[in-house]
CSV table of C-alpha atoms in Angstrom, one decimal:
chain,number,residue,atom,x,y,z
A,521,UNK,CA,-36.3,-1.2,-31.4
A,522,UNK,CA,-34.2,-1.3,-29.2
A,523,UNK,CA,-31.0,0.8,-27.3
A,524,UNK,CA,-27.2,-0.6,-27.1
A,525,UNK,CA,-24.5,0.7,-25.7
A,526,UNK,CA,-21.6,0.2,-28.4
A,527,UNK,CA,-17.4,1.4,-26.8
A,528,UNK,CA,-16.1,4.1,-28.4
A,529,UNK,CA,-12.9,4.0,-30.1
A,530,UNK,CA,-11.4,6.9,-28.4
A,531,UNK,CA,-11.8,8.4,-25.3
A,532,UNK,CA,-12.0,11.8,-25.2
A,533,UNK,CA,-9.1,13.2,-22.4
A,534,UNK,CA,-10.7,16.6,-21.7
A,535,UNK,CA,-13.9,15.1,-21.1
A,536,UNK,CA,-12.2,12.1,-19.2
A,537,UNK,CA,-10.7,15.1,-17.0
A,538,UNK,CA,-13.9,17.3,-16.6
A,539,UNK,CA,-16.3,14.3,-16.0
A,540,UNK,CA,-16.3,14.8,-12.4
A,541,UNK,CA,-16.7,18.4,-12.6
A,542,UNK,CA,-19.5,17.6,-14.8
A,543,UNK,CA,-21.1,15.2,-12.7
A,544,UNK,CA,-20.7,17.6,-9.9
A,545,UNK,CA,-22.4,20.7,-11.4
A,546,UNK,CA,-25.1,18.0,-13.3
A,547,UNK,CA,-26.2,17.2,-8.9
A,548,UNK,CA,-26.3,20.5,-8.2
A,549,UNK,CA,-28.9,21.4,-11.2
A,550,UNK,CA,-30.9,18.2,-9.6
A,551,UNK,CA,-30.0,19.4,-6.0
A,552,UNK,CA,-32.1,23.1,-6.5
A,553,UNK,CA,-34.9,21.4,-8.4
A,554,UNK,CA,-34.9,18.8,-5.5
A,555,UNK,CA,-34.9,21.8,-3.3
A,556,UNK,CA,-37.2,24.1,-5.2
A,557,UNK,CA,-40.0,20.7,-5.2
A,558,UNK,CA,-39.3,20.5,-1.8
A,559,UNK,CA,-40.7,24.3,-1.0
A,560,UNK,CA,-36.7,25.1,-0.5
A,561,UNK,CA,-35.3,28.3,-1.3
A,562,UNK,CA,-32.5,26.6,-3.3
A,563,UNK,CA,-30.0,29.5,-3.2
A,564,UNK,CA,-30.7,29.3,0.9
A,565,UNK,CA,-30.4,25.2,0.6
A,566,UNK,CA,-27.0,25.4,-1.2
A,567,UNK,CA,-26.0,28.2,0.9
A,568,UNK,CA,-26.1,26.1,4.3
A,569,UNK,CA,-24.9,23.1,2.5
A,570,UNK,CA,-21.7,23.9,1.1
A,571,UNK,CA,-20.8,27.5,2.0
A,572,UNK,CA,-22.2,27.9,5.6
A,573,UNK,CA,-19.5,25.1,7.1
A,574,UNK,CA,-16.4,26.8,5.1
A,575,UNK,CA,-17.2,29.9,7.2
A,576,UNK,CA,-15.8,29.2,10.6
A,577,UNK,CA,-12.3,28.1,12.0
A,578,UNK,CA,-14.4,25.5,14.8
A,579,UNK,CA,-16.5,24.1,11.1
A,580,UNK,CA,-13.2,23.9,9.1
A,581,UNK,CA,-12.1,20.8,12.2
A,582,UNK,CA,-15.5,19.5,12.1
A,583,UNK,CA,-14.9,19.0,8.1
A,584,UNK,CA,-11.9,17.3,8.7
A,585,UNK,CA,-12.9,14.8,11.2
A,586,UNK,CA,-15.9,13.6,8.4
A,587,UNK,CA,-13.4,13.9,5.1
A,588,UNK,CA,-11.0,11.5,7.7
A,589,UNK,CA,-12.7,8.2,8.0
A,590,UNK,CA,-14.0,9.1,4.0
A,591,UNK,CA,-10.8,10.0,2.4
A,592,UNK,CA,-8.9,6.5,4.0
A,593,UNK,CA,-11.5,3.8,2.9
A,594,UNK,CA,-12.1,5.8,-0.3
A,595,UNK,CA,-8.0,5.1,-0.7
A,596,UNK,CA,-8.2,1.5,-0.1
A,597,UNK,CA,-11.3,1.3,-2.3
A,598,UNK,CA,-9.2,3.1,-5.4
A,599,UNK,CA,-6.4,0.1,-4.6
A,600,UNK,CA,-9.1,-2.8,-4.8
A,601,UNK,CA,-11.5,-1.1,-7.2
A,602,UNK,CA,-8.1,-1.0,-9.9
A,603,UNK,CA,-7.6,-4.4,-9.5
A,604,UNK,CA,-11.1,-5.3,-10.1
A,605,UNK,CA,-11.7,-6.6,-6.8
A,606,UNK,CA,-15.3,-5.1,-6.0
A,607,UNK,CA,-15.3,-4.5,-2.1
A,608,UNK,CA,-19.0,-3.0,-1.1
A,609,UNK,CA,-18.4,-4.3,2.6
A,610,UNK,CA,-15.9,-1.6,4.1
A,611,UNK,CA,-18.4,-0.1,6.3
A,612,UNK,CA,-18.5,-3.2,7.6
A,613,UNK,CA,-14.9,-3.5,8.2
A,614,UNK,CA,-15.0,0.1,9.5
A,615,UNK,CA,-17.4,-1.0,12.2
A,616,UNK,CA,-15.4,-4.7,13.0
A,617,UNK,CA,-11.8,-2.4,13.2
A,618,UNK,CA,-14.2,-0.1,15.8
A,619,UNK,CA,-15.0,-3.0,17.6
A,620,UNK,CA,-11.6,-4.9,17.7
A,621,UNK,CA,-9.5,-1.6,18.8
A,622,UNK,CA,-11.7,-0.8,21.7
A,623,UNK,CA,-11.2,-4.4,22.7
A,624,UNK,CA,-8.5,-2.9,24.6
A,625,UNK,CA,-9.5,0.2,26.8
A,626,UNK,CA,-13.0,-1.5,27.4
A,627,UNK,CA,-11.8,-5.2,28.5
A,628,UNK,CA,-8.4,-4.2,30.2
A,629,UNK,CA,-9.7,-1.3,32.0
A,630,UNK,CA,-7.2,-0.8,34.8
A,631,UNK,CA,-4.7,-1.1,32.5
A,632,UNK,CA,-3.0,2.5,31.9
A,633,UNK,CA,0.1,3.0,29.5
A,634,UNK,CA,1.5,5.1,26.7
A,635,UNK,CA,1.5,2.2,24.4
A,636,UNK,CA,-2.9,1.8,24.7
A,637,UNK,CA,-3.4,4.0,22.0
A,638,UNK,CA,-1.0,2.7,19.4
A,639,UNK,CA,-2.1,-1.4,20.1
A,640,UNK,CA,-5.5,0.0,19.7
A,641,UNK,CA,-4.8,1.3,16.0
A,642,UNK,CA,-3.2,-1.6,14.9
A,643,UNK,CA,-6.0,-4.0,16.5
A,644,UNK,CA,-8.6,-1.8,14.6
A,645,UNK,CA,-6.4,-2.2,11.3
A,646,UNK,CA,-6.0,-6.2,12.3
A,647,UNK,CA,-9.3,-6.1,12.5
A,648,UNK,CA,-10.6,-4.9,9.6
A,649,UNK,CA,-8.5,-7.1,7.6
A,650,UNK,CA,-9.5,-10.3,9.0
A,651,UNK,CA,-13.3,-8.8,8.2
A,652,UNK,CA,-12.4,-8.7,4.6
A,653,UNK,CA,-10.5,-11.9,4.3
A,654,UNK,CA,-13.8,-13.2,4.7
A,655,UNK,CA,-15.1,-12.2,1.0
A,656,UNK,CA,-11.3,-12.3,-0.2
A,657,UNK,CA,-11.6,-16.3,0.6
A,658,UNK,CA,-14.6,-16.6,-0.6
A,659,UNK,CA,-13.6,-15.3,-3.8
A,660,UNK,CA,-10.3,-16.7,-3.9
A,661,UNK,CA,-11.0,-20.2,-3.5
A,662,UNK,CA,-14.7,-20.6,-3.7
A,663,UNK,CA,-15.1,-17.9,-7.1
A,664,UNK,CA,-17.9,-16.5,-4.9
A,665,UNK,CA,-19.4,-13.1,-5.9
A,666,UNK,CA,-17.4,-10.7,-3.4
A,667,UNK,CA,-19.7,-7.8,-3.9
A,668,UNK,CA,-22.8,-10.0,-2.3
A,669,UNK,CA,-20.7,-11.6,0.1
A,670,UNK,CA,-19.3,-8.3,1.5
A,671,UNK,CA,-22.1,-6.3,1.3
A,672,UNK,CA,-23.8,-9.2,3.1
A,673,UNK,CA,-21.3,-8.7,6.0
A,674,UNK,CA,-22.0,-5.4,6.7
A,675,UNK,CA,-25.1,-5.9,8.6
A,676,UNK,CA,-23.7,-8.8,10.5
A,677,UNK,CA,-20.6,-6.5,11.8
A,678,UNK,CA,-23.4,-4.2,13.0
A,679,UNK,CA,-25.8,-6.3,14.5
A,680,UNK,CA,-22.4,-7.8,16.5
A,681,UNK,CA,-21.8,-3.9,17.4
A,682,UNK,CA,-25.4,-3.5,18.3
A,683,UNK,CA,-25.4,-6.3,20.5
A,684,UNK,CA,-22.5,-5.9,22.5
A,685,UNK,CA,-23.0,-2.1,23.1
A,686,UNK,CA,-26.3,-3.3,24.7
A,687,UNK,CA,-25.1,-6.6,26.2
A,688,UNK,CA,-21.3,-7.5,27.6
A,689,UNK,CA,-19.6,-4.1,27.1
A,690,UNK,CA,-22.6,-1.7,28.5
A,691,UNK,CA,-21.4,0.5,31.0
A,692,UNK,CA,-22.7,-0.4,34.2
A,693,UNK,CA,-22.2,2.8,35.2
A,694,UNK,CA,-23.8,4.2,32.3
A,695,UNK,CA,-27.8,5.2,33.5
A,696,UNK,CA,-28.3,1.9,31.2
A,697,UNK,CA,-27.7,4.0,28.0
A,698,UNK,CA,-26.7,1.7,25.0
A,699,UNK,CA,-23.0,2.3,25.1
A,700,UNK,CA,-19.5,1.7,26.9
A,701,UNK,CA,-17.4,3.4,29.1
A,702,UNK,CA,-15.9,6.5,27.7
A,703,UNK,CA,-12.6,5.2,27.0
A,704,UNK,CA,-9.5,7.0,29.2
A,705,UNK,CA,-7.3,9.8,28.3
A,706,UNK,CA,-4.7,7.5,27.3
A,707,UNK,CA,-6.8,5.7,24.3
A,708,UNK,CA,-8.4,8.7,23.1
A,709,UNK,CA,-6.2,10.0,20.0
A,710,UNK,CA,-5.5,13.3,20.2
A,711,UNK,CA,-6.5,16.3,18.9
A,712,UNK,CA,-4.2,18.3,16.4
A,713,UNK,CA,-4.7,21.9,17.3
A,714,UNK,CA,-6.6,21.6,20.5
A,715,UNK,CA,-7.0,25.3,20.8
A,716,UNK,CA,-9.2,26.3,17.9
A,717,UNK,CA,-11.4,22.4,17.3
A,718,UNK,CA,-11.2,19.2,17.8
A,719,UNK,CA,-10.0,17.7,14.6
A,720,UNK,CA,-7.7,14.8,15.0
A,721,UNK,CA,-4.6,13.0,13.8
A,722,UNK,CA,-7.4,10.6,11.8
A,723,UNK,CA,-6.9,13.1,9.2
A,724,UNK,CA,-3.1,12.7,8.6
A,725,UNK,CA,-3.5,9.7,8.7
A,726,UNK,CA,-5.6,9.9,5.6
A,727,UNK,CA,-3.8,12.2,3.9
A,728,UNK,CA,-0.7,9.6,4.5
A,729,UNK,CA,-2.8,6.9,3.3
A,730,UNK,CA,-3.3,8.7,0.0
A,731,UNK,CA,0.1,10.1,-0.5
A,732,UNK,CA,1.6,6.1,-0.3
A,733,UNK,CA,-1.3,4.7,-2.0
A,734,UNK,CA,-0.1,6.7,-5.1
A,735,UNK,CA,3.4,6.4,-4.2
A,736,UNK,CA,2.8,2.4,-4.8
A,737,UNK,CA,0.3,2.9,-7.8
A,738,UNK,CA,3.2,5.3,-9.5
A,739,UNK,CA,6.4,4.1,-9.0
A,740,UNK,CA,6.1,0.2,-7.3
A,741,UNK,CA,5.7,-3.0,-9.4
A,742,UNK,CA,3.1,-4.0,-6.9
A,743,UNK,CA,1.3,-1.0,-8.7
A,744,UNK,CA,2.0,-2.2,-12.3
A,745,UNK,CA,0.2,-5.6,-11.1
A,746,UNK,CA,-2.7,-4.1,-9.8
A,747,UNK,CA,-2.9,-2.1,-13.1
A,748,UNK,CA,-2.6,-4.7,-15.3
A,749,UNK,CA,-4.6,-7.4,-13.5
A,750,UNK,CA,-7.4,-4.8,-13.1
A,751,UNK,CA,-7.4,-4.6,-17.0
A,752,UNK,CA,-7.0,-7.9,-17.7
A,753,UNK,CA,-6.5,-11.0,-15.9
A,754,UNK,CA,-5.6,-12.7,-18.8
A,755,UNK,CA,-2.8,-10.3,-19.8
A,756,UNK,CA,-1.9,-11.0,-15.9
A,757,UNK,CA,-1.3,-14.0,-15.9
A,758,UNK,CA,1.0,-13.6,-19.1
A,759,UNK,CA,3.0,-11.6,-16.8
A,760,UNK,CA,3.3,-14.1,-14.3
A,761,UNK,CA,1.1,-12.0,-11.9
A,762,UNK,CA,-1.2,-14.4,-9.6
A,763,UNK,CA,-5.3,-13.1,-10.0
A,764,UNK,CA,-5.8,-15.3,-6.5
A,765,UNK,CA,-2.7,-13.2,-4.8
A,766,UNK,CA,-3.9,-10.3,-6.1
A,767,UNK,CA,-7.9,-10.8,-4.5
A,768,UNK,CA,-6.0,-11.6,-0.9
A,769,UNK,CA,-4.0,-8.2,-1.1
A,770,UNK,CA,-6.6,-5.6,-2.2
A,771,UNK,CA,-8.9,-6.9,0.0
A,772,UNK,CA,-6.8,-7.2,3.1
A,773,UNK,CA,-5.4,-3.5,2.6
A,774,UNK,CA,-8.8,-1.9,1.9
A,775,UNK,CA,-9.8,-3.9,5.0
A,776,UNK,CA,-7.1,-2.3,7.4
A,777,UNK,CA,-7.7,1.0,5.9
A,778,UNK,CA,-11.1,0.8,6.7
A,779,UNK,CA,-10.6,-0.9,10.3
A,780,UNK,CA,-7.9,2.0,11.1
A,781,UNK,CA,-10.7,4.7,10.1
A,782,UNK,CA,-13.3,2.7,12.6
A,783,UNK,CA,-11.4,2.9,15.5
A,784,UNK,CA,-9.6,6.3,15.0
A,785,UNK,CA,-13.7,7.9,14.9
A,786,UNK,CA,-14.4,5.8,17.9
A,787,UNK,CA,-11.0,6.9,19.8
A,788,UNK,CA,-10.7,10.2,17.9
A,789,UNK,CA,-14.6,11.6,17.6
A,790,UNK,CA,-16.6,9.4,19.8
A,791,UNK,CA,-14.8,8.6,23.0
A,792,UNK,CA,-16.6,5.2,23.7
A,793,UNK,CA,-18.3,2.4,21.7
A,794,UNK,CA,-22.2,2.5,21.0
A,795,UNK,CA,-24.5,0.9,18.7
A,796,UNK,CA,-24.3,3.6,15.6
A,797,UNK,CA,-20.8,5.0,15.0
A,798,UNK,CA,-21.1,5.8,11.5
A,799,UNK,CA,-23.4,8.0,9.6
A,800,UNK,CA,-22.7,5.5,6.5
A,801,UNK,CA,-18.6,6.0,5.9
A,802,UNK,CA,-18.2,2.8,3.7
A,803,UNK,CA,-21.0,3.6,1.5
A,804,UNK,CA,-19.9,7.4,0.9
A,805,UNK,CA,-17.1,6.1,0.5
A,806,UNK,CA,-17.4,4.6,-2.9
A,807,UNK,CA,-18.6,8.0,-4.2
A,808,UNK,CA,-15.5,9.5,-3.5
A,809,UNK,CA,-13.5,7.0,-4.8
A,810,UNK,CA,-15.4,7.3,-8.0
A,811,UNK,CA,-15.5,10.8,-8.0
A,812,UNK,CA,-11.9,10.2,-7.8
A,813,UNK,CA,-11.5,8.5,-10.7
A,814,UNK,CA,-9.8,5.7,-8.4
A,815,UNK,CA,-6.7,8.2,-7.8
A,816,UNK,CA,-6.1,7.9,-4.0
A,817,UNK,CA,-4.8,11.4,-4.0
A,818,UNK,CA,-8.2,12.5,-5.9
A,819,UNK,CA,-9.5,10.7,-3.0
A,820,UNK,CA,-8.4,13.9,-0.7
A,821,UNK,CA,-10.3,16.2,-2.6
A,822,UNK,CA,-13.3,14.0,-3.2
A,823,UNK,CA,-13.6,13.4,0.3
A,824,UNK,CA,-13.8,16.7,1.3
A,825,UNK,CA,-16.6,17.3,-0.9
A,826,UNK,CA,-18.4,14.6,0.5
A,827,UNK,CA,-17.8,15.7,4.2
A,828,UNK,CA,-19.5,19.0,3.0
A,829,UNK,CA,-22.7,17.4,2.2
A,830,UNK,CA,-22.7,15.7,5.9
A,831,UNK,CA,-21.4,18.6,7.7
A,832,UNK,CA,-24.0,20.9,4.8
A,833,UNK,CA,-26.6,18.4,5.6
A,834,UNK,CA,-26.6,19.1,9.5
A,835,UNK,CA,-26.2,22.6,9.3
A,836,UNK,CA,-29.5,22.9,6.7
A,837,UNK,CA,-31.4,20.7,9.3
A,838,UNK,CA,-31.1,24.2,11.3
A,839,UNK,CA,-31.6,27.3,9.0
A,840,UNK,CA,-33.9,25.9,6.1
A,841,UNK,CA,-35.3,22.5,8.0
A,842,UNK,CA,-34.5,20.6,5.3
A,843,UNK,CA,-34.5,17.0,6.5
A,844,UNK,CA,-31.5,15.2,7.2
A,845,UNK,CA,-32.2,12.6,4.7
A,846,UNK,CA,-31.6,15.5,1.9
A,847,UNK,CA,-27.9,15.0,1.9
A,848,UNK,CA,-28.0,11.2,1.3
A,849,UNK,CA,-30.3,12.1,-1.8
A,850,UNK,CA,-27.5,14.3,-3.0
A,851,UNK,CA,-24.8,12.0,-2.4
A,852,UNK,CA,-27.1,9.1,-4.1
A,853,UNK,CA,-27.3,11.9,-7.0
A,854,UNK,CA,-23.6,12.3,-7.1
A,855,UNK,CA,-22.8,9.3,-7.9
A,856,UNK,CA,-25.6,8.9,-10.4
A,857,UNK,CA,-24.1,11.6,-12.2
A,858,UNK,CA,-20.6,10.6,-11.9
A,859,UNK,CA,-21.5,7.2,-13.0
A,860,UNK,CA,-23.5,8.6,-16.2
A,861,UNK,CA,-20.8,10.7,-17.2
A,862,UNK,CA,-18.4,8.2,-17.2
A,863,UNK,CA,-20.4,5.7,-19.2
A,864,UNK,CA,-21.7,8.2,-21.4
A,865,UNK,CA,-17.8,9.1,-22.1
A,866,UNK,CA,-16.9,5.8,-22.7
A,867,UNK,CA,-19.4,4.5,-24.1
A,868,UNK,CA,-22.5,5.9,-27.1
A,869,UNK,CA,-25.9,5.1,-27.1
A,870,UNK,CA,-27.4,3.4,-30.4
A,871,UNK,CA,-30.6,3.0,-31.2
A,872,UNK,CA,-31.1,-0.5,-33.6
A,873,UNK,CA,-34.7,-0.4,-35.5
A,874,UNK,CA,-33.2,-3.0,-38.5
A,875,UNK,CA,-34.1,-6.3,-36.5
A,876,UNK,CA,-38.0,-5.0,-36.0
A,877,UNK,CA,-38.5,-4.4,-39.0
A,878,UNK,CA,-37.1,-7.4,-40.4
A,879,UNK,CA,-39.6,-8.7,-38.1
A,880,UNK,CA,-42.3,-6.9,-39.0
A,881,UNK,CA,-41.4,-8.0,-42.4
């Protein structure tokens, strides 16, 4: 015996639509038997996590500043993912655009100008696009495997971080914590209502992010290529499209997406460079651009989901003292779920018993 997964001939479209919902409601069920195992009061455990931070004005800017690093790798993901180009490194290029936009406010430190902040961004972009062009040549030229060689990079980018938050850039000043000096008022990017939180402009730039990313997949020709080389290559190259051009750009603009979300939480949220910056960005980040469904404006609403569970995860750490490590189990869940559902919708299991007994025979 054994069981095959054979391709449906047609895809349902409801079901195509409501998988996510699915998937979502399908964690939930394991998230209050996780809780429930785990001597939880679920109803409490799902309280803190996903309607406790919805409650105040001070949480609401707290979600946004999470769903803002999420929401713009999640978009360059959708871009690289629908060209089937399989980028698993962009927390890695999150934490190399970190480190190459505070360049700036940490080495030139009596240097004070308007234009600090806006060199910084574009270093961090820079940055994390000459990360990427590391599995993007690789691939390109060498046929590498880009999801090992990315994912490989990840914990070199962070070990660099590691080291120079403890080594060159430590703050002298700093009672020999691990971290630099707290960048001036000019690099710090600024909040959007200052009055009521501290959410800031990394946000919009998300939500810009999206809204061009689906402008491009829409109505652009650059959009029809990545559609139809993500399909197929071969029918690609039929086109005249180029496979190799095609690995060079998806990986370059998830990389600056990614890079722009590293240093806008180290200018934005942080305030100065240490050796953990993020509480796992790039990985979450491939959740929500599956829960997506690879839409980068899907990616909005996914990512705010996902901010829930970390912002959820803290806030349960206080009420129920459930450990912080519960919210990665959801996410891991999550996509689980979001990955069954999608197969299970494409595809239908079969169970073959004619070749055992022709065996047994």
């Amino acid at each position: 015996m054994r069981i095959e997964l054979e391709k449906r001939p047609q895809v349902s479209k409801l079901f195509g639509l409501l998988s996510p919902l699915l998937a979502l409601a399908l964690a939930l069920i394991a998230g209050i038997i996780m809780f429930a195992v785990m001597g939880k009061d679920p109803v409490e455990a799902l309280d803190a996590f996903f309607v406790e931070p919805l409650l105040e004005v001070w949480s609401l800017h707290e979600l946004a500043i999470k769903a803002g690093p999420l929401i713009l790798i999640a978009v360059g993901l959708c871009l690289c993912y629908r060209s089937n180009n399989w980028n698993i490194g962009a927390e890695g290029q999150f934490t190399m655009g970190a480190i190459a936009g505070s360049f700036i406010p940490i080495v030139f430190t009596d240097w004070h100008s308007p234009v600090i902040l806006p060199l910084m961004l574009i270093a961090g972009a820079v940055g994390g696009a000459l990360y990427a062009a590391i599995p993007a040549l690789l691939k390109a030229h060498f046929n590498t495997n880009e999801i090992l060689t990315s994912l490989m990079l990840v914990y070199i980018a962070q070990l660099f971080l590691d080291w120079l938050s403890r080594g060159p850039w430590r703050d002298p000043q700093g009672h020999n914590f691990p971290q630099s000096i707290d960048f001036p008022p000019e690099a710090v990017l600024p909040a959007i209502w200052e009055d009521s939180g501290r959410a800031h402009w990394g946000i919009v730039f998300a939500v810009v992010a999206a809204i061009l990313a689906w402008f491009i997949m829409k109505y652009t020709l650059k959009g029809f290529e990545i559609s139809v080389l993500g399909q197929s290559a071969r029918a690609g190259r039929f086109a005249g499209f180029s496979s190799r051009k095609m690995v060079w750009f998806a990986f370059l603009v998830s990389g600056a997406l990614s890079g722009l979300a590293g240093i806008s939480e180290v200018s934005g949220s942080i305030g100065h460079l240490q050796p953990a910056i993020s509480p796992g960005y790039g990985f979450t980040a491939i959740i929500v651009a599956f829960l997506a469904r690879l839409n980068p404006l899907g990616a909005i609403l996914s990512g705010l989901v996902l901010a829930l569970t970390y912002l959820g995860g803290e806030a349960a750490q206080l009420s129920p003292g459930i450990s912080a490590k519960a919210a990665s189990v959801f996410q891991g869940l999550l996509l689980f779920f979001v990955l069954s559902c999608d197969t299970l919708i494409y595809y239908k299991i079969r169970v073959v018993w004619s070749r055992v007994r022709g065996g047994a025979a």
